[in-house]
Tab-separated table of C-alpha atoms in Angstrom:
chain	number	residue	atom	x	y	z
A	9	MET	CA	39.220	68.022	55.961
A	10	ALA	CA	37.147	67.870	58.279
A	11	SER	CA	36.040	71.678	59.654
A	12	GLN	CA	33.749	73.289	60.857
A	13	PHE	CA	33.660	76.567	57.323
A	14	HIS	CA	32.322	72.723	55.540
A	15	ASP	CA	28.867	72.816	56.738
A	16	PRO	CA	25.767	74.663	55.398
A	17	HIS	CA	23.950	74.575	57.674
A	18	LEU	CA	26.728	76.514	59.754
A	19	LEU	CA	27.292	78.784	57.185
A	20	ALA	CA	23.416	79.343	56.332
A	21	SER	CA	23.297	80.646	59.868
A	22	TRP	CA	25.979	83.095	59.218
A	23	GLY	CA	23.548	84.549	55.980
A	24	PHE	CA	25.347	82.978	53.092
A	25	THR	CA	23.317	82.245	50.867
A	26	HIS	CA	26.028	79.784	48.986
A	27	VAL	CA	28.582	77.145	49.403
A	28	ALA	CA	31.121	75.906	46.728
A	29	TYR	CA	32.169	72.104	46.530
A	30	SER	CA	35.052	70.962	44.370
A	31	ALA	CA	36.000	68.387	41.954
A	32	VAL	CA	32.799	68.322	39.689
A	33	GLU	CA	34.632	67.683	37.031
A	34	THR	CA	36.378	63.976	38.411
A	35	THR	CA	32.812	62.859	38.285
A	36	ALA	CA	32.081	62.395	34.429
A	37	THR	CA	32.045	59.501	32.861
A	38	TYR	CA	32.227	60.736	29.108
A	39	SER	CA	29.335	58.304	28.217
A	40	TRP	CA	28.821	60.024	25.229
A	41	LEU	CA	32.144	59.883	23.176
A	42	PRO	CA	31.691	57.758	20.924
A	43	ALA	CA	33.094	54.128	21.790
A	44	THR	CA	36.222	54.987	20.187
A	45	SER	CA	37.217	58.295	21.849
A	46	ARG	CA	36.012	56.501	25.541
A	47	PRO	CA	38.193	57.230	28.279
A	48	VAL	CA	38.727	53.404	29.343
A	49	PHE	CA	38.673	53.946	33.547
A	50	SER	CA	40.259	50.803	35.261
A	51	ALA	CA	38.770	49.064	38.501
A	52	PRO	CA	39.697	51.637	41.025
A	53	ALA	CA	39.642	54.440	38.600
A	54	GLU	CA	35.941	54.218	38.123
A	55	ALA	CA	35.717	52.895	41.768
A	56	TRP	CA	36.936	56.672	42.649
A	57	ARG	CA	35.611	58.914	40.012
A	58	ALA	CA	31.905	56.746	41.502
A	59	SER	CA	33.014	57.979	44.676
A	60	MET	CA	33.213	61.685	43.930
A	61	ALA	CA	30.185	61.774	42.297
A	62	ALA	CA	28.616	59.965	45.562
A	63	GLY	CA	30.355	62.551	47.397
A	64	LEU	CA	29.669	65.106	45.245
A	65	GLN	CA	25.735	64.463	45.558
A	66	LEU	CA	25.475	64.049	49.319
A	67	GLN	CA	26.787	67.182	50.132
A	68	LEU	CA	24.858	69.164	47.406
A	69	GLU	CA	21.600	67.785	48.956
A	70	ASP	CA	23.272	68.565	52.699
A	71	ALA	CA	23.530	72.653	51.255
A	72	GLU	CA	20.321	72.231	49.758
A	73	ALA	CA	17.824	70.997	53.198
A	74	ALA	CA	19.862	73.983	54.452
A	75	GLY	CA	18.495	76.559	52.037
A	76	LEU	CA	21.985	77.341	49.944
A	77	ARG	CA	22.408	77.155	46.241
A	78	PRO	CA	24.701	74.821	46.241
A	79	LEU	CA	28.687	75.598	43.277
A	80	CYS	CA	31.308	73.786	42.333
A	81	GLN	CA	34.717	74.624	41.679
A	82	MET	CA	36.251	73.911	38.368
A	83	ASP	CA	39.458	73.178	37.274
A	84	MET	CA	40.287	74.087	33.657
A	85	PHE	CA	41.073	71.732	31.920
A	86	VAL	CA	40.781	68.414	34.047
A	87	LEU	CA	40.768	65.680	31.603
A	88	PRO	CA	40.794	61.865	32.871
A	89	SER	CA	44.506	60.458	32.592
A	90	GLY	CA	43.679	57.864	29.742
A	91	LEU	CA	41.446	60.952	28.052
A	92	PHE	CA	44.706	62.494	27.388
A	93	ALA	CA	47.191	60.132	26.812
A	94	GLU	CA	45.150	58.461	23.760
A	95	HIS	CA	43.720	62.123	22.277
A	96	ALA	CA	46.500	64.898	23.240
A	97	ASP	CA	46.607	65.725	19.350
A	98	GLN	CA	43.261	66.730	19.005
A	99	LEU	CA	43.025	68.532	22.041
A	100	THR	CA	46.426	70.533	22.185
A	101	ASP	CA	47.617	73.480	19.628
A	102	PRO	CA	50.208	71.677	18.147
A	103	SER	CA	52.748	74.397	18.935
A	104	THR	CA	52.359	74.791	22.108
A	105	GLY	CA	51.300	71.008	23.384
A	106	LEU	CA	48.845	72.947	25.216
A	107	ILE	CA	44.834	72.038	25.279
A	108	SER	CA	43.151	74.667	23.111
A	109	LEU	CA	40.134	75.418	23.265
A	110	SER	CA	40.176	76.088	18.985
A	111	ARG	CA	40.467	72.245	18.462
A	112	SER	CA	37.053	71.147	17.520
A	113	PHE	CA	37.781	67.973	20.469
A	114	THR	CA	38.292	69.897	23.084
A	115	ARG	CA	35.473	72.025	22.613
A	116	THR	CA	33.317	68.437	22.388
A	117	VAL	CA	35.009	66.869	25.892
A	118	ILE	CA	34.807	70.549	27.636
A	119	SER	CA	30.614	71.000	26.517
A	120	GLY	CA	29.764	67.581	27.174
A	121	MET	CA	30.961	67.486	30.289
A	122	LEU	CA	29.399	70.011	31.197
A	123	GLY	CA	26.012	68.630	30.131
A	124	GLU	CA	27.282	65.898	31.582
A	125	VAL	CA	27.677	67.577	35.332
A	126	PHE	CA	24.291	69.039	35.172
A	127	ASP	CA	22.363	66.304	33.548
A	128	ARG	CA	24.012	64.591	36.866
A	129	PHE	CA	23.440	66.544	39.848
A	130	PRO	CA	20.487	68.532	38.939
A	131	LEU	CA	20.852	70.253	42.037
A	132	LEU	CA	24.219	72.146	41.532
A	133	ALA	CA	23.492	75.439	40.710
A	134	GLY	CA	26.640	77.308	38.969
A	135	LEU	CA	30.084	76.575	38.560
A	136	VAL	CA	33.217	78.487	39.902
A	137	ILE	CA	35.914	78.264	37.097
A	138	ARG	CA	39.763	78.573	38.161
A	139	VAL	CA	42.351	78.516	35.612
A	140	GLY	CA	46.336	78.103	36.766
A	141	GLU	CA	47.681	76.788	39.307
A	142	LEU	CA	46.722	72.736	40.792
A	143	SER	CA	47.545	70.168	42.597
A	144	LEU	CA	46.839	66.797	41.047
A	145	LEU	CA	47.643	65.354	44.341
A	146	ASP	CA	43.862	64.996	45.129
A	147	TYR	CA	43.036	63.786	41.517
A	148	PRO	CA	44.715	60.407	40.954
A	149	TYR	CA	43.340	59.011	37.155
A	150	HIS	CA	43.275	62.842	35.398
A	151	ASN	CA	45.375	65.254	33.991
A	152	VAL	CA	46.224	68.531	32.924
A	153	ASN	CA	47.889	70.924	30.301
A	154	PRO	CA	52.218	68.742	29.999
A	155	LEU	CA	53.937	71.471	30.962
A	156	PRO	CA	54.934	74.169	27.702
A	157	PRO	CA	57.892	73.523	26.455
A	158	THR	CA	61.382	74.782	27.227
A	159	LEU	CA	61.181	78.395	27.205
A	160	PRO	CA	64.353	80.177	26.745
A	161	PRO	CA	65.922	82.398	29.689
A	162	PRO	CA	65.012	85.939	30.042
């Protein structure tokens, strides 16, 4: 959605020092994972991922040109649907079915993804980590925690 509030030059003229963008977590390729663990992106999914990465790069460059330090909002835990489908048992807590940082593979995936993001986007000054509700309408090839098991009535 076009908005003057997305213009880093306008924000800089108002005295802002940083600007935040989104969807950095959707730009990762996971190419650093072993081939047997790596998500396989369909041609449309790869084109979408590459487009997101290219668009983010342009935003970061525009922010730097305006004299702002660019940040990215990152939703935890947004992962490629294929990675989640293939490795849910290694990513989730068996008792809750939710993605858990107590799982070794989850820590490997998240730390590797963060490393890839900062290697790919050296202009990125930092992340704003979000945990909570998320609409996946903007992430057609990604998924999050499955819904928790049905809870008994209060």
